[in-house]
Every structure is written in structure tokens, then in C-alpha cells.
PDB file of C-alpha atoms in Angstrom:
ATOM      1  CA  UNK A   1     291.288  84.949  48.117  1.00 71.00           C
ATOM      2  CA  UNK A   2     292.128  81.798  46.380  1.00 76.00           C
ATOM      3  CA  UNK A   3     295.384  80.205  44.980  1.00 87.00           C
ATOM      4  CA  UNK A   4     296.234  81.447  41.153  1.00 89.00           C
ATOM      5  CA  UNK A   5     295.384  77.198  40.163  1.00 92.00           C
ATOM      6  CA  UNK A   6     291.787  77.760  42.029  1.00 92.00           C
ATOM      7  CA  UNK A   7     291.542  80.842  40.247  1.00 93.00           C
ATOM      8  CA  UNK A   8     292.157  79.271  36.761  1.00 93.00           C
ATOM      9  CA  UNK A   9     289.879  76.579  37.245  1.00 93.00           C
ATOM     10  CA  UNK A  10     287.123  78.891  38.723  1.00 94.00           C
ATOM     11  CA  UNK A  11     287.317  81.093  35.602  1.00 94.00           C
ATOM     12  CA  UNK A  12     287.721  77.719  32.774  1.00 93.00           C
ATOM     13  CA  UNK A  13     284.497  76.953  34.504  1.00 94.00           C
ATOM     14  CA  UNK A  14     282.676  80.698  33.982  1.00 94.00           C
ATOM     15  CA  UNK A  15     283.452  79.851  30.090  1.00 94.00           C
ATOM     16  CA  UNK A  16     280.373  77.237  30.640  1.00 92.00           C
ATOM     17  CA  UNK A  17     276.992  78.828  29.021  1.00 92.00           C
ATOM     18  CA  UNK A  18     274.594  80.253  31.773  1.00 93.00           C
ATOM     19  CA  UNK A  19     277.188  79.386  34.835  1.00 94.00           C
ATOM     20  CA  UNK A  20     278.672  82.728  36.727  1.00 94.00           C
ATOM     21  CA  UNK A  21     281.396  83.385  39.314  1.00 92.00           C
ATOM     22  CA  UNK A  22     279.444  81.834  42.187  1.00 95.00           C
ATOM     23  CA  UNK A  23     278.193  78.681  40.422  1.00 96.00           C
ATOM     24  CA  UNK A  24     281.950  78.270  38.809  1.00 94.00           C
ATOM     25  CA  UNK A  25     283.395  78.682  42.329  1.00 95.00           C
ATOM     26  CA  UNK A  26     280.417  76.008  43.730  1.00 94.00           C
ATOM     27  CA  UNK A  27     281.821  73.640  40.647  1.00 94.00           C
ATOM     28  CA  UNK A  28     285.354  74.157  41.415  1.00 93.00           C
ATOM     29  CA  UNK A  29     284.874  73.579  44.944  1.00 93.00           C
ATOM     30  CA  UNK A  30     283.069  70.563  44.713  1.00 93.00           C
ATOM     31  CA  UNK A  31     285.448  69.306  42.343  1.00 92.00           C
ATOM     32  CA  UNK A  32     288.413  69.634  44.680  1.00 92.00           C
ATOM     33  CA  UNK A  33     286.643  68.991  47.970  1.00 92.00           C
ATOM     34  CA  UNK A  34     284.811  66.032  47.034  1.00 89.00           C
ATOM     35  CA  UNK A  35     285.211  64.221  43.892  1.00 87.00           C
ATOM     36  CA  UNK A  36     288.939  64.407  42.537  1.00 90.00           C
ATOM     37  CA  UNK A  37     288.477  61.127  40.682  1.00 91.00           C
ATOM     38  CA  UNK A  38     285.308  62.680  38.977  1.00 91.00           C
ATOM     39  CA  UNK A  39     287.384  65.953  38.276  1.00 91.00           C
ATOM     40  CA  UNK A  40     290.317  63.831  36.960  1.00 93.00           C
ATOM     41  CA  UNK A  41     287.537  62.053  34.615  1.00 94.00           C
ATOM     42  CA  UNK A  42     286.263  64.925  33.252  1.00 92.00           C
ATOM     43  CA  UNK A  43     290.167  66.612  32.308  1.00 93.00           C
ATOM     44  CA  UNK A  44     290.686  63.779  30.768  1.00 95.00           C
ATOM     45  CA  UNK A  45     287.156  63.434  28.419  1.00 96.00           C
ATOM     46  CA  UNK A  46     287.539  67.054  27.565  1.00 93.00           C
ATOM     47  CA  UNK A  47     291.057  67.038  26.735  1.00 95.00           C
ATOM     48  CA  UNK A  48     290.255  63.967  24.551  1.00 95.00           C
ATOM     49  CA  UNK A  49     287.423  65.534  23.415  1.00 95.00           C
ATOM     50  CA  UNK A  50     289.227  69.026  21.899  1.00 95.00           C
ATOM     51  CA  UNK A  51     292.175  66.963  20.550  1.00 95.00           C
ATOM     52  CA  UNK A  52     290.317  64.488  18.114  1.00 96.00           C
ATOM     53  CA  UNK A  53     286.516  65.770  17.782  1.00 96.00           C
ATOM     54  CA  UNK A  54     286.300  67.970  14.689  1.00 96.00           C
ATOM     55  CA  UNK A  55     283.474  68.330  12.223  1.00 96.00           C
ATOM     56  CA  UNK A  56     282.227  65.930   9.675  1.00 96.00           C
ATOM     57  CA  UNK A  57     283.210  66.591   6.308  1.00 94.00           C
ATOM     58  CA  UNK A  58     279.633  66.064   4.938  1.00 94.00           C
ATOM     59  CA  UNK A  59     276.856  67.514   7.095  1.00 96.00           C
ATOM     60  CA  UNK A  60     279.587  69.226  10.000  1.00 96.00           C
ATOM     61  CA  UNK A  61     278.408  67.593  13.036  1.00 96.00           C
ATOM     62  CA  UNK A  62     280.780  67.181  15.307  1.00 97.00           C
ATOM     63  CA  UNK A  63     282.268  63.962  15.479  1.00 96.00           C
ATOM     64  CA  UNK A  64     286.147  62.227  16.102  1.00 95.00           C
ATOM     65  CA  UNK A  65     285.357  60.883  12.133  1.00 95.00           C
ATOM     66  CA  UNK A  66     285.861  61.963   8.971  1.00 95.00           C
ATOM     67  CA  UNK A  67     282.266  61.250   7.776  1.00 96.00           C
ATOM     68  CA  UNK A  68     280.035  60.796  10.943  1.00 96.00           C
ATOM     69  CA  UNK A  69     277.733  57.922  11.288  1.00 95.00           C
ATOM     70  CA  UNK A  70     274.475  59.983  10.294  1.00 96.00           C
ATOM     71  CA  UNK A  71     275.946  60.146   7.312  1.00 96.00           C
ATOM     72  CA  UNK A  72     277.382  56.679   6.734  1.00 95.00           C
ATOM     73  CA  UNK A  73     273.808  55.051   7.636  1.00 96.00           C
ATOM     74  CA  UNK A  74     273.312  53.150   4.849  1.00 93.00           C
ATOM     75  CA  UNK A  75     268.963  53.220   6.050  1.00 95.00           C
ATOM     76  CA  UNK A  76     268.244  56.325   6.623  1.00 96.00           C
ATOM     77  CA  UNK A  77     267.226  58.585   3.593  1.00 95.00           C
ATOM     78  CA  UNK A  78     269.774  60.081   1.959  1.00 95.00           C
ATOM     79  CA  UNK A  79     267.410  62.140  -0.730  1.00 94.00           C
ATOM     80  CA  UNK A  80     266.314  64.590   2.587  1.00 96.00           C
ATOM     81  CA  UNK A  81     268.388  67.015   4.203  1.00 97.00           C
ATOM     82  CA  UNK A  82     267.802  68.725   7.297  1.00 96.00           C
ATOM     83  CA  UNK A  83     269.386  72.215   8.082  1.00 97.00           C
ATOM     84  CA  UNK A  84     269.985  73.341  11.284  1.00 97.00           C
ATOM     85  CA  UNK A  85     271.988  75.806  13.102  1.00 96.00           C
ATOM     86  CA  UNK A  86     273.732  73.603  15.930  1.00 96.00           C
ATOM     87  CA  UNK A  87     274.783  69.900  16.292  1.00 96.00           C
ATOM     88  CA  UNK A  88     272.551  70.206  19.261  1.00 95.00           C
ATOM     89  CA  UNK A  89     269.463  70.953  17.129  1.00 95.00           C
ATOM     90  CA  UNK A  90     271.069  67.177  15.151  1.00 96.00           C
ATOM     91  CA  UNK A  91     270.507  65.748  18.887  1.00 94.00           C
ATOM     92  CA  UNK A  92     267.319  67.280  19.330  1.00 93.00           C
ATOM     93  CA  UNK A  93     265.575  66.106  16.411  1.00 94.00           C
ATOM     94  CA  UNK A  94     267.089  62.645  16.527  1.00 94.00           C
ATOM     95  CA  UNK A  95     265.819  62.059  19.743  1.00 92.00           C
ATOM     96  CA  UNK A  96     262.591  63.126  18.614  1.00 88.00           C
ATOM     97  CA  UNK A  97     262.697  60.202  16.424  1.00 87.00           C
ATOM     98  CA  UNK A  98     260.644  60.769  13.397  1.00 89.00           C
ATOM     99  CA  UNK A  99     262.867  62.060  11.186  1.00 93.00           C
ATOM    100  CA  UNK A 100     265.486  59.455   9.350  1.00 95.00           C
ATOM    101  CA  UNK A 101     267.023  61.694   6.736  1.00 96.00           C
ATOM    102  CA  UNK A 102     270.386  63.411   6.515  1.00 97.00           C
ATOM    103  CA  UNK A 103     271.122  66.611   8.522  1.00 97.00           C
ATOM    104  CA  UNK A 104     273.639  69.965   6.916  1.00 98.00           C
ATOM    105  CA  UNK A 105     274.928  71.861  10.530  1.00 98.00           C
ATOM    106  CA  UNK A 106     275.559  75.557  10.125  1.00 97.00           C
ATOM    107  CA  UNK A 107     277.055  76.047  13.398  1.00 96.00           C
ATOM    108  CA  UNK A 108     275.292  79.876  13.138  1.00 95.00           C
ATOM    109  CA  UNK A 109     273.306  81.864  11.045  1.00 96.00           C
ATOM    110  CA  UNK A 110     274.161  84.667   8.559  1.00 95.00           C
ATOM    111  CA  UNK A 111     274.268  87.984  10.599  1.00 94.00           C
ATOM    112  CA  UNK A 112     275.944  90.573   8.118  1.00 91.00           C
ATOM    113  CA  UNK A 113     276.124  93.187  11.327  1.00 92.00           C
ATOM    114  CA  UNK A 114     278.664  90.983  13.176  1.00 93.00           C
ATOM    115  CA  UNK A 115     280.521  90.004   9.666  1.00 94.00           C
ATOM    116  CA  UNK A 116     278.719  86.599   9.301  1.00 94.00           C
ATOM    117  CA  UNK A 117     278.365  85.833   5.897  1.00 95.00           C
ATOM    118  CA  UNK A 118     277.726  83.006   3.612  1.00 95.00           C
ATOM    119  CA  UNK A 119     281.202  81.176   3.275  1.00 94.00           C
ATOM    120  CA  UNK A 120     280.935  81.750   7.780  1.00 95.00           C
ATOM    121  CA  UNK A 121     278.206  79.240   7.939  1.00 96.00           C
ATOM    122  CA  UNK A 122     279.097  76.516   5.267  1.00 95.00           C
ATOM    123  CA  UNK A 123     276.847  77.815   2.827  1.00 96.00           C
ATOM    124  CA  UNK A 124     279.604  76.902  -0.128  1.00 95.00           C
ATOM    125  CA  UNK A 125     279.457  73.497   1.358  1.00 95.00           C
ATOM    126  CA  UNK A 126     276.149  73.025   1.260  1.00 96.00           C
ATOM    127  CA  UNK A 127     275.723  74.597  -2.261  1.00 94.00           C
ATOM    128  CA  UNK A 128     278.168  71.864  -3.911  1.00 94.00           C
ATOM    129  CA  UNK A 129     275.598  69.324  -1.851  1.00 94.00           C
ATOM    130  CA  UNK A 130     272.864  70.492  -3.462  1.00 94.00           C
ATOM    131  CA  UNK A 131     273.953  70.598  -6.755  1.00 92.00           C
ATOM    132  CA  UNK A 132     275.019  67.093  -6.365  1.00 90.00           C
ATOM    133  CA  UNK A 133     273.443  65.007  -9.531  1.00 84.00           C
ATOM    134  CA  UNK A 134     272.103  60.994  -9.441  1.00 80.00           C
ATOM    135  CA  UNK A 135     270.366  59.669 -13.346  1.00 70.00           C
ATOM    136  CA  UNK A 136     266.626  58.929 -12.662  1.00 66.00           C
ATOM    137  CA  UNK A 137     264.737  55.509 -14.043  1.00 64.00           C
ATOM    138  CA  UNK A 138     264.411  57.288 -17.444  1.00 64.00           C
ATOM    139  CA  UNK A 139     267.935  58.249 -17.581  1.00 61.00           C
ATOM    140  CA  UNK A 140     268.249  61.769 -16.657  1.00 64.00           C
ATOM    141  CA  UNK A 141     270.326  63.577 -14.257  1.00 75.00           C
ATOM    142  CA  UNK A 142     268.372  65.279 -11.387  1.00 75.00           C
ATOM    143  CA  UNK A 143     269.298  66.214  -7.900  1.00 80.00           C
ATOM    144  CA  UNK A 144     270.578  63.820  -5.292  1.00 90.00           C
ATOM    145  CA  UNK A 145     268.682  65.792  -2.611  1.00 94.00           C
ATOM    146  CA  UNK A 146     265.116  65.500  -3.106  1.00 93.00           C
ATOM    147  CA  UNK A 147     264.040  68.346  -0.396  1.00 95.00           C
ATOM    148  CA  UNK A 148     265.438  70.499   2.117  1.00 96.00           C
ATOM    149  CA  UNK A 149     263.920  71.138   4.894  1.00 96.00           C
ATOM    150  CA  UNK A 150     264.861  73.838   6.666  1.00 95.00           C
ATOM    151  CA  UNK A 151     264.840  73.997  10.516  1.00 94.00           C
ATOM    152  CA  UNK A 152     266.514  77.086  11.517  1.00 94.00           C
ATOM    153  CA  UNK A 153     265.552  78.971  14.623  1.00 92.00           C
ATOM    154  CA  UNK A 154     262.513  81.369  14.325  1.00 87.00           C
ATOM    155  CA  UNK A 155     264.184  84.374  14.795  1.00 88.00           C
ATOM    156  CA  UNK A 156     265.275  87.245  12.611  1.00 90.00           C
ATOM    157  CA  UNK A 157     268.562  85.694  11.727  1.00 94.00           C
ATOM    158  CA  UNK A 158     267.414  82.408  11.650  1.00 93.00           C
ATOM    159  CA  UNK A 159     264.201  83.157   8.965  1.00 92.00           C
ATOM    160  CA  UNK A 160     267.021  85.487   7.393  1.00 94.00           C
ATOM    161  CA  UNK A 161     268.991  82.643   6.446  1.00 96.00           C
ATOM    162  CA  UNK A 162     266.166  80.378   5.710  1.00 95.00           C
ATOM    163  CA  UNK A 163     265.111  82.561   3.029  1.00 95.00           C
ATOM    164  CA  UNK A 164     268.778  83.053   1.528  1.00 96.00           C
ATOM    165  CA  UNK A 165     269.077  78.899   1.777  1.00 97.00           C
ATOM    166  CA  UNK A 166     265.539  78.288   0.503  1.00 96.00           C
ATOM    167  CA  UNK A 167     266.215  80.875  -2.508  1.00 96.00           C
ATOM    168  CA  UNK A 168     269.710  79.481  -3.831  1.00 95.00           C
ATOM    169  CA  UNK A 169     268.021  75.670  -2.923  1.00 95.00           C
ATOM    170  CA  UNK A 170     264.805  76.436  -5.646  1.00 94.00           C
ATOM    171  CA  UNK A 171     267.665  77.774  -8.395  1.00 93.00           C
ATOM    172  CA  UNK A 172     269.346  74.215  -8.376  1.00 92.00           C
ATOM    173  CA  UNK A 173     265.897  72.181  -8.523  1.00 91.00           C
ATOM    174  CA  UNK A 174     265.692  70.993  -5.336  1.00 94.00           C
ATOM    175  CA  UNK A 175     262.507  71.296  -2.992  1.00 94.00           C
ATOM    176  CA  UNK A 176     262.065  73.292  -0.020  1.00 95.00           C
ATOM    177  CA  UNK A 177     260.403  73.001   3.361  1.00 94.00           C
ATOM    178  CA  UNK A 178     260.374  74.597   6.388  1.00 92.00           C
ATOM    179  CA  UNK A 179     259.118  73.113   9.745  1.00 90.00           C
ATOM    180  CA  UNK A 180     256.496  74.340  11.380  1.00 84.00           C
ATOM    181  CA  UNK A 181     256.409  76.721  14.614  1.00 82.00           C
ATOM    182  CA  UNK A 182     253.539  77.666  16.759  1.00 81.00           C
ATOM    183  CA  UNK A 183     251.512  76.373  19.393  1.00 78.00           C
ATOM    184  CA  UNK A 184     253.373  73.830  21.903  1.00 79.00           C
ATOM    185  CA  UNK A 185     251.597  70.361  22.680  1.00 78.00           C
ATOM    186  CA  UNK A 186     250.024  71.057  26.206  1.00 81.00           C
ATOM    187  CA  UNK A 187     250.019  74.744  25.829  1.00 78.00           C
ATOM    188  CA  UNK A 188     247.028  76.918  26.427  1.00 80.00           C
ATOM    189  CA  UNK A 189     246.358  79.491  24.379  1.00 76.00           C
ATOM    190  CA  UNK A 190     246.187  82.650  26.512  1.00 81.00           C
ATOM    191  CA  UNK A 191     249.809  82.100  27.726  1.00 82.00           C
ATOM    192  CA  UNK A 192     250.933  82.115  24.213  1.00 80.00           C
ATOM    193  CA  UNK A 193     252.953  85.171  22.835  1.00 81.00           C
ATOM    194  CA  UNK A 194     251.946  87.040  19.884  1.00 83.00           C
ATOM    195  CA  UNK A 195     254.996  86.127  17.071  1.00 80.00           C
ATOM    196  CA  UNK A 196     254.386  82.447  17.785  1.00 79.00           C
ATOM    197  CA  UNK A 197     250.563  82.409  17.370  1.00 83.00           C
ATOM    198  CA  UNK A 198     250.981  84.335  14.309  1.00 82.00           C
ATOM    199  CA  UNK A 199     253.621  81.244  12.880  1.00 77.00           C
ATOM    200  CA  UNK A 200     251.204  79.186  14.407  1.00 78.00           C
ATOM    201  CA  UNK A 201     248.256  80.748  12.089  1.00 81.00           C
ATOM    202  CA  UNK A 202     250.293  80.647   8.934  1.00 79.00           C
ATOM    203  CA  UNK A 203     251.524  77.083   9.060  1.00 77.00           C
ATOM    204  CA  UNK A 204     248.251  75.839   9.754  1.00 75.00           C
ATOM    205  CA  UNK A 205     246.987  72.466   7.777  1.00 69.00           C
ATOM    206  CA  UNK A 206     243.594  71.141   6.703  1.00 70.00           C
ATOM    207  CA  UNK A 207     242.085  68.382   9.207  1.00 70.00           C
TER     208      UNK A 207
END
């Protein structure tokens, strides 16, 4: 129906999360039809984009640096370290804007079914982090990373691989949190599914 180049562009686009032959075709339509300079734009951003963006060498954002700026923020607090599973989740909580600590991206979870294990997720990386030593006022070594808080999705995989993280974090002296899930803010009750009211229940706090 269409040239082989329309073709090619129509399926790059179907690689897009949540966007299927009709919406690629609407994209690559639009694209051609009306904005060639945005279309041109956008080639050149994401072919600048795959060549020099890789991941940080400390917490694996991604990033065009070796160390990203997160992590070269002299202010923010480098004793707490925030795991998550995506540099999205980095995004999300940043722009929540009440956390200031460092952040550890997993880009995953473990999964041994589909062969995810461990080493997969950075979990040697993050290990070496951990054990990481700084001397106290008295003199004596203790950890460099004062808690980790764990913010992995709540699902099977994701409280999987909080426990495995949360286990190995406890052997090398370091403390261990994990955020909170339950009821949204502005969400009624009655609308709310089981798992999450029972998270909800067991992370309650005293008023």
C-alpha cells in the first residue's frame, strides 16, 4: 500500500510503547504531510541520543556522562540511596521533590523464569556500593550508605527483589526501608482494590 521507506518508518514507530499500526501510520503521516522540519528534529535528537547517552557508572541512570549530575551534586545526601527499577521512576521521584538523596537504577527486576538474575540487574554493582566504608567521629569504619530505601514496584517481581536487596543490604550493616503503597491522595475507598488496601493496612503509621 505504501512505499518500502513509509513502511520502515511506520514500523520504527510501532517499536514506541502502547502505539499500534494505526497510531504509527497517523505518526508517520503527520510527520511527512505536515511537519518535515519537526520530523528532521526528532532524527536528529534520537540519533544523538543512541550515539552518546549511556548509563552512569554510579547509580545507571541514563545520561551522555560518565557520572551523572545526581550523583556529582555535591548537596544532596549522599548517605541515602534510592532503588528503583527505571530511570523513569529517578524522574518521577525527583519531580516529586522531597527526596534529595542518591538513586541505584536497576533497569528491571530479578525474574529467574525469563533468566533474569542478579548480575542482569546490577546487583554486583550495587553490592560493592554498599559495602563502601567512610571512619566515623570516633574513628571507626562504617558504611558510606546510611539506608536504602527501596522503591521497587509492588508487584511480585518487584517485592521479589526487594526482599533479595533488603536481605544482602542488612548483611553489610546498612539500613533498610521500603516506601510505602496504599491508598492514593483523593481516592475513595470503595474504588480501591483489594492488594493495595491490604499494603495500605500494613504500612500504616501512628497519628
Amino acid at each position: 500500500m505504501f512505499s518500502p521507506l513509509i513502511e520502515d518508518l511506520i514500523r520504527a514507530l510501532r517499536c514506541l510503547p502502547g502505539v499500534g499500526p494505526k497510531s504509527a501510520q497517523r505518526m508517520a503521516m503527520y510527520l511527512l504531510e505536515k511537519d518535515r522540519d519537526a520530523a528532521g528534529l526528532l532524527a536528529s535528537s534520537l540519533q544523538q541520543a543512541v550515539e552518546k547517552v549511556g548509563r552512569c557508572s554510579r547509580c545507571r541512570t541514563l545520561t551522555e556522562q560518565e557520572i551523572c549530575a545526581l550523583c556529582n551534586n555535591t548537596r544532596r545526601d549522599h548517605s541515602l540511596l534510592c532503588v528503583v527499577e527505571t530511570p523513569a521512576d529517578v524522574l518521577a521521584i525527583e519531580q516529586a521533590g522531597n527526596y534529595h538523596g542518591l538513586y541505584f537504577v536497576l533497569h528491571g527486576h530479578l525474574s529467574p523464569i525469563d533468566g533474569v538474575g542478579p548480575a542482569d540487574i546490577g546487583l554486583d554493582v550495587l553490592g560493592e556500593r554498599l559495602s563502601e566504608k567512610q571512619s566515623s567521629d570516633e574513628g571507626a569504619e562504617q558504611p558510606k550508605i546510611r539506608e536504602l530505601i527501596i522503591a521497587t514496584n509492588p508487584t511480585v517481581e518487584g517485592e521479589a527483589t526487594a526482599q533479595f536487596i533488603a536481605e544482602r543490604a542488612r548483611a553489610k550493616g546498612v539500613a533498610v526501608s521500603r516506601i510505602a503503597h496504599g491508598v492514593p491522595i483523593g481516592g475513595e475507598l470503595e474504588y480501591i482494590d483489594g492488594g493495595t488496601l491490604a499494603h495500605a493496612f500494613n504500612s500504616r503509621t501512628v497519628l
